[in-house]
Coordinates of C-alpha atoms in Angstrom, one line a residue:
M1 CA -234.1 -52.5 83.9
S2 CA -234.5 -49.4 81.8
Q3 CA -235.5 -49.7 78.2
I4 CA -232.9 -48.3 75.8
H5 CA -233.5 -47.3 72.2
S6 CA -230.7 -46.6 69.8
P7 CA -231.0 -43.3 67.9
P8 CA -230.9 -43.6 64.1
S9 CA -227.8 -42.5 62.4
N10 CA -229.4 -39.9 60.2
I11 CA -230.4 -37.5 63.0
S12 CA -228.6 -34.3 63.1
E13 CA -229.4 -30.9 64.5
S14 CA -232.8 -30.1 65.7
K15 CA -234.5 -26.8 65.8
T16 CA -234.8 -25.7 69.4
P17 CA -237.7 -23.8 70.9
H18 CA -235.3 -21.1 72.0
G19 CA -233.7 -20.7 68.6
H20 CA -230.3 -22.1 69.8
S21 CA -228.0 -23.8 67.4
P22 CA -227.1 -27.3 68.6
Q23 CA -223.8 -29.1 68.8
D24 CA -222.4 -30.2 65.5
E25 CA -222.2 -33.9 64.4
T26 CA -218.4 -34.0 64.8
G27 CA -218.9 -34.3 68.5
V28 CA -216.9 -31.1 69.2
G29 CA -219.7 -28.7 69.2
H30 CA -220.0 -25.4 71.0
Q31 CA -218.3 -26.6 74.2
G32 CA -215.1 -27.3 72.3
V33 CA -215.2 -24.3 70.1
Q34 CA -216.1 -22.0 73.0
G35 CA -213.2 -23.5 75.1
I36 CA -210.7 -22.7 72.3
M37 CA -211.9 -19.3 71.2
G38 CA -212.9 -18.1 74.7
V39 CA -216.3 -16.8 73.4
S40 CA -219.9 -18.0 73.6
L41 CA -221.6 -18.8 70.4
I42 CA -225.0 -18.6 72.1
A43 CA -226.6 -15.7 74.0
T44 CA -226.7 -16.1 77.7
E45 CA -229.1 -15.0 80.4
T46 CA -228.3 -12.4 83.0
P47 CA -226.4 -13.4 86.1
E48 CA -229.5 -12.6 88.2
A49 CA -231.6 -15.0 86.2
Q50 CA -229.0 -17.7 86.4
R51 CA -228.9 -17.4 90.2
R52 CA -232.6 -17.6 90.6
Q53 CA -233.4 -20.3 93.2
L54 CA -235.5 -23.2 92.0
P55 CA -238.1 -25.1 94.1
T56 CA -237.5 -28.7 95.0
I57 CA -239.2 -31.3 92.8
S58 CA -242.3 -32.4 94.7
K59 CA -242.5 -36.0 96.0
E60 CA -245.8 -36.4 94.0
R61 CA -244.0 -35.5 90.8
W62 CA -240.9 -37.8 91.2
S63 CA -243.0 -40.6 92.6
S64 CA -245.1 -40.5 89.5
S65 CA -242.1 -41.1 87.3
V66 CA -241.6 -44.7 88.3
G67 CA -242.0 -47.0 85.3
E68 CA -240.7 -44.4 82.7
I69 CA -239.2 -45.8 79.5
A70 CA -236.5 -44.4 77.4
F71 CA -237.4 -42.2 74.4
E72 CA -236.5 -43.0 70.8
P73 CA -235.0 -39.6 70.1
D74 CA -236.3 -39.2 66.5
S75 CA -239.8 -40.0 67.5
F76 CA -239.6 -37.7 70.6
L77 CA -238.4 -34.7 68.6
N78 CA -241.0 -35.3 65.9
D79 CA -243.7 -35.4 68.5
V80 CA -242.6 -32.2 70.2
N81 CA -242.2 -30.5 66.8
E82 CA -245.7 -31.5 65.7
N83 CA -247.7 -31.6 68.8
G84 CA -246.0 -29.2 71.2
G85 CA -244.5 -29.8 74.5
Q86 CA -247.2 -30.5 77.0
G87 CA -246.1 -32.0 80.3
S88 CA -242.6 -32.2 81.9
I89 CA -239.6 -34.5 81.9
L90 CA -237.3 -35.4 84.8
Y91 CA -233.7 -35.0 83.4
L92 CA -230.5 -36.1 85.2
A93 CA -227.6 -33.7 84.8
Y94 CA -224.0 -34.8 85.7
G95 CA -221.5 -32.9 83.7
S96 CA -221.3 -29.2 82.6
N97 CA -225.1 -29.0 82.8
L98 CA -224.7 -28.9 86.6
C99 CA -223.5 -25.4 86.1
E100 CA -226.3 -22.8 85.9
A101 CA -224.3 -20.6 83.5
T102 CA -224.2 -23.5 81.0
F103 CA -227.6 -25.0 81.6
K104 CA -229.7 -21.9 81.9
G105 CA -227.5 -19.5 80.1
V106 CA -225.7 -21.2 77.2
R107 CA -228.4 -23.8 76.5
G108 CA -231.3 -21.5 77.4
I109 CA -233.1 -24.1 79.5
K110 CA -235.7 -22.9 82.0
P111 CA -236.0 -25.7 84.6
L112 CA -239.2 -25.8 86.7
A113 CA -237.6 -27.5 89.8
Q114 CA -234.6 -29.5 90.8
L115 CA -233.4 -32.2 93.3
N116 CA -230.0 -33.6 94.2
V117 CA -229.8 -37.3 93.7
L118 CA -227.6 -40.4 94.0
V119 CA -227.7 -42.9 91.0
P120 CA -226.1 -46.2 92.2
E121 CA -226.1 -47.8 88.8
L122 CA -224.0 -45.1 87.1
A123 CA -220.4 -43.8 87.4
L124 CA -218.9 -40.6 86.1
T125 CA -216.3 -40.8 83.4
F126 CA -214.3 -38.4 81.2
D127 CA -214.0 -40.6 78.1
L128 CA -215.5 -38.5 75.4
P129 CA -212.7 -37.2 73.1
G130 CA -212.8 -33.4 72.5
I131 CA -210.0 -31.4 70.9
P132 CA -206.3 -32.1 71.6
Y133 CA -204.4 -29.4 73.4
S134 CA -207.5 -27.4 74.2
E135 CA -210.4 -29.5 75.4
P136 CA -209.0 -33.1 75.5
C137 CA -212.2 -34.8 76.9
F138 CA -215.7 -34.3 78.2
A139 CA -217.8 -36.0 80.8
N140 CA -219.9 -39.1 80.2
V141 CA -221.3 -41.9 82.3
R142 CA -221.1 -45.7 82.3
Y143 CA -223.0 -48.4 84.0
R144 CA -221.1 -49.5 87.1
S145 CA -221.9 -53.2 86.3
Q146 CA -219.7 -52.8 83.2
P147 CA -215.9 -52.8 83.5
R148 CA -214.1 -49.8 82.1
A149 CA -213.2 -50.3 78.5
Q150 CA -209.6 -50.9 77.6
N151 CA -209.3 -51.3 73.8
S152 CA -205.6 -52.1 73.7
D153 CA -203.6 -55.0 75.2
M154 CA -200.6 -52.6 75.4
P155 CA -200.1 -50.5 78.5
S156 CA -200.7 -46.8 78.1
D157 CA -197.8 -44.3 78.2
L158 CA -198.8 -43.4 81.7
E159 CA -198.8 -47.0 82.9
K160 CA -195.3 -47.4 81.4
K161 CA -193.9 -44.4 83.3
S162 CA -195.8 -44.8 86.6
P163 CA -194.9 -47.3 89.3
S164 CA -197.3 -50.2 89.8
I165 CA -198.8 -51.0 93.2
N166 CA -198.6 -54.7 94.0
G167 CA -198.2 -55.5 90.3
A168 CA -201.5 -53.6 89.5
P169 CA -201.6 -50.6 87.1
P170 CA -201.8 -47.2 88.7
E171 CA -205.1 -45.6 89.5
Y172 CA -206.2 -42.3 87.9
H173 CA -207.6 -39.6 90.2
K174 CA -210.7 -39.5 88.0
D175 CA -211.3 -43.2 88.8
K176 CA -211.0 -43.0 92.5
W177 CA -214.7 -42.5 93.2
K178 CA -216.2 -45.9 94.0
K179 CA -219.7 -44.9 94.9
G180 CA -222.7 -44.2 92.6
L181 CA -223.0 -41.0 90.5
V182 CA -224.1 -37.9 92.3
G183 CA -226.0 -35.4 90.2
V184 CA -229.0 -33.1 89.9
V185 CA -232.4 -34.0 88.5
Y186 CA -234.2 -31.1 86.8
E187 CA -237.8 -31.0 86.0
V188 CA -238.0 -29.5 82.5
S189 CA -240.7 -29.0 79.9
R190 CA -240.8 -31.4 76.9
K191 CA -239.7 -28.6 74.6
D192 CA -236.7 -27.9 76.8
Y193 CA -235.8 -31.6 76.9
A194 CA -235.9 -31.5 73.0
T195 CA -233.4 -28.6 73.3
I196 CA -231.2 -30.6 75.6
I197 CA -231.1 -33.5 73.2
A198 CA -230.3 -31.2 70.3
T199 CA -227.5 -29.3 72.1
E200 CA -225.9 -32.6 73.3
G201 CA -224.7 -33.7 69.9
G202 CA -227.5 -33.1 67.5
N203 CA -228.9 -36.5 68.5
T204 CA -226.1 -38.4 66.8
S205 CA -223.8 -39.2 69.8
Y206 CA -226.1 -39.6 72.8
K207 CA -228.7 -42.1 73.8
D208 CA -231.7 -41.4 76.0
V209 CA -231.9 -43.8 78.9
V210 CA -233.9 -44.1 82.1
V211 CA -232.1 -44.6 85.3
T212 CA -233.1 -45.1 89.0
C213 CA -232.4 -42.1 91.2
H214 CA -232.6 -41.6 95.0
P215 CA -233.1 -38.2 96.6
L216 CA -230.0 -37.0 98.5
L217 CA -230.7 -35.6 101.8
D218 CA -228.6 -32.7 103.2
V219 CA -225.5 -34.8 104.0
E220 CA -221.8 -34.4 103.7
T221 CA -221.0 -38.0 103.0
V222 CA -222.5 -39.9 100.1
P223 CA -224.1 -43.2 101.4
E224 CA -222.9 -46.5 99.9
I225 CA -226.5 -47.7 99.9
P226 CA -229.3 -45.1 99.5
H227 CA -232.2 -45.3 101.9
T228 CA -234.5 -42.9 100.2
S229 CA -237.3 -43.9 97.9
P230 CA -236.3 -44.5 94.2
F231 CA -237.7 -42.8 91.2
D232 CA -236.9 -42.8 87.5
A233 CA -235.3 -40.0 85.4
H234 CA -234.1 -39.6 81.9
T235 CA -230.5 -38.9 81.1
L236 CA -228.2 -38.8 78.0
F237 CA -225.0 -40.7 77.6
C238 CA -222.7 -41.8 74.8
P239 CA -222.3 -45.6 74.8
D240 CA -219.2 -47.5 73.8
V241 CA -220.2 -49.6 70.8
S242 CA -217.5 -52.0 69.6
G243 CA -214.7 -49.6 70.6
F244 CA -216.4 -46.6 68.9
L245 CA -218.3 -44.1 71.0
A246 CA -221.5 -43.7 69.0
G247 CA -219.9 -41.9 66.1
R248 CA -217.0 -40.3 68.0
A249 CA -213.3 -41.2 67.8
H250 CA -212.4 -43.6 70.6
R251 CA -209.1 -43.4 72.6
P252 CA -207.1 -46.5 73.5
D253 CA -207.3 -45.7 77.3
P254 CA -210.6 -44.0 78.2
S255 CA -209.2 -42.7 81.5
Y256 CA -206.0 -41.2 80.1
A257 CA -207.1 -37.7 79.1
Q258 CA -207.6 -34.9 81.5
P259 CA -210.4 -32.3 81.1
S260 CA -209.5 -28.7 80.6
A261 CA -209.5 -26.4 83.6
R262 CA -212.3 -24.4 82.0
Y263 CA -214.5 -27.5 81.5
L264 CA -213.7 -28.9 85.0
K265 CA -214.6 -25.6 86.6
L266 CA -218.1 -25.8 85.1
I267 CA -218.6 -29.1 86.9
T268 CA -217.1 -28.0 90.2
D269 CA -219.0 -24.7 90.1
G270 CA -222.2 -26.6 89.5
A271 CA -221.5 -28.9 92.4
D272 CA -221.0 -25.9 94.6
E273 CA -224.1 -24.1 93.4
H274 CA -226.3 -27.1 94.1
G275 CA -224.7 -27.9 97.5
L276 CA -223.8 -31.5 96.6
P277 CA -222.3 -33.5 99.4
K278 CA -218.9 -32.3 100.6
E279 CA -217.3 -35.8 99.9
Y280 CA -218.3 -35.7 96.2
K281 CA -217.2 -32.0 95.8
L282 CA -213.7 -32.9 97.3
Y283 CA -213.5 -35.7 94.7
L284 CA -214.3 -33.4 91.8
H285 CA -211.9 -30.7 93.0
D286 CA -209.2 -33.3 93.3
I287 CA -209.4 -34.1 89.6
R288 CA -206.4 -32.5 87.9
P289 CA -207.0 -30.5 84.8
Y290 CA -204.9 -30.7 81.6
T291 CA -202.2 -28.0 81.7
I292 CA -199.8 -27.1 78.9
T293 CA -196.3 -27.0 80.5
T294 CA -193.8 -26.9 77.6
T295 CA -193.1 -24.6 74.7
R296 CA -193.6 -27.5 72.3
Q297 CA -197.1 -28.0 73.5
R298 CA -197.9 -24.3 73.2
I299 CA -196.7 -24.3 69.6
G300 CA -198.6 -27.6 69.0
R301 CA -201.8 -26.0 70.3
F302 CA -201.4 -23.0 68.1
L303 CA -200.7 -25.0 65.0
F304 CA -203.4 -27.6 65.7
T305 CA -206.1 -25.0 66.2
S306 CA -204.9 -23.0 63.2
V307 CA -205.4 -26.1 61.0
W308 CA -208.5 -27.7 62.5
M309 CA -210.7 -24.9 63.9
P310 CA -211.5 -23.3 60.5
V311 CA -212.6 -26.8 59.3
I312 CA -214.8 -27.3 62.3
L313 CA -216.3 -23.8 62.0
V314 CA -217.0 -24.5 58.3
M315 CA -218.8 -27.8 59.2
I316 CA -221.0 -25.9 61.7
L317 CA -221.9 -23.4 59.0
L318 CA -222.7 -26.1 56.5
Q319 CA -225.0 -27.8 59.1
R320 CA -226.9 -24.6 59.6
T321 CA -227.1 -24.1 55.9
F322 CA -228.3 -27.5 54.8
K323 CA -230.5 -28.5 57.8
D324 CA -234.1 -29.3 56.9
K325 CA -237.2 -27.7 58.4
R326 CA -236.9 -30.0 61.4
G327 CA -233.2 -29.0 61.9
R328 CA -231.6 -32.2 60.6
S329 CA -228.6 -32.3 58.4
P330 CA -228.4 -34.6 55.3
K331 CA -226.7 -38.0 55.7
W332 CA -223.8 -37.1 53.6
L333 CA -223.0 -34.1 55.8
I334 CA -223.2 -36.2 58.9
E335 CA -220.7 -38.7 57.4
V336 CA -218.4 -36.0 56.3
S337 CA -218.4 -34.4 59.8
R338 CA -217.6 -37.8 61.4
I339 CA -214.7 -38.4 58.9
I340 CA -213.3 -34.9 59.6
Y341 CA -213.4 -35.4 63.3
S342 CA -211.7 -38.8 63.1
A343 CA -209.1 -37.3 60.8
M344 CA -208.4 -34.6 63.3
W345 CA -207.6 -37.3 66.0
V346 CA -205.5 -39.3 63.5
S347 CA -203.4 -36.2 62.7
Y348 CA -202.9 -35.7 66.4
D349 CA -201.8 -39.4 67.0
R350 CA -199.6 -39.7 64.0
F351 CA -198.0 -36.3 63.8
F352 CA -198.8 -33.6 66.4
K353 CA -198.3 -35.8 69.6
G354 CA -194.9 -37.1 68.6
L355 CA -193.6 -33.7 67.4
F356 CA -195.2 -31.3 69.9
G357 CA -196.0 -33.4 73.0
D358 CA -199.0 -34.7 74.8
G359 CA -202.3 -32.9 74.0
E360 CA -204.4 -35.0 76.4
R361 CA -202.5 -35.1 79.7
T362 CA -200.3 -32.8 81.6
I363 CA -196.5 -33.5 81.3
G364 CA -193.7 -31.9 83.3
A365 CA -192.2 -31.9 86.8
G366 CA -193.9 -31.7 90.2
R367 CA -197.4 -32.7 90.9
H368 CA -198.4 -32.7 87.2
N369 CA -196.1 -35.7 86.7
E370 CA -198.5 -37.6 88.9
L371 CA -201.7 -39.4 87.9
P372 CA -204.6 -37.2 86.6

């Protein structure tokens, strides 16, 4: 069983070796801001560099990873900052980091090698709240041995409106995958892994864990039980702690929200780029994105972003201004950021949703009236 260390609450941004600014402590970060504004806040590589083919991780390298333990993020960042980044890390990517334009371009990571893998102990989820009407949710993972969280005894709006099957609640398209997580393990330098930690939430939302991976052969169907030799890799996920996702606002039904078409395309593009099994790619392409279908929703999106985007951008500016020499924001700024992010979702739940319509899931006629 992998060893898990909880990151301290006072960790914020970290200076990255590439000079990139990490995600803000609100949990929205550059992905949400970029999705709304349609611009990148970080310089990207050329398309030629993004498409450069990487070698496969050698068997000797991934075999040597067996017995890895999870990092305590603060200690890891301190060590890299003080002693440099000698050696490499095997990092499991499963969300937008599958896409080369994001991983190599936006985040500026320069992986040394890669390998497609199956991770039987994990399942893909979309339960990280983003920004209503624009980027409703982001990808995450959970342990398959843990049931999906449902923090309300009341049925969701979708369950009320959708027919049950043999008395059971309807199943979301996102939840139809019953096998293990399919992803890509990158071999990256320790400095680049510090960058990944920093740009995945400033170290305040995600935990480093070690999971067991199995190399995926060139197959179209994902095996129920892998037959290749296991090895260990690090990955980042946002745990659900007492109904609160490690500093993020938590939604009553973690499966309710739909990812934006922009965000979902990053994942499907990455799956295509890496040649993941056809069965898994069909599952990803079958996930339905959030689509605004009514005039009320369009007005709601305009007003919501007009109110909250200036606040979020100010918080990002404050974090850059007040960060210390190691890239960390003061505790008071972290708490203010979390309060603002929670207030944003409260304003959506109590005002915007009732007045302007759903900002997390497509509504309307036709196929969009079905389950996401």
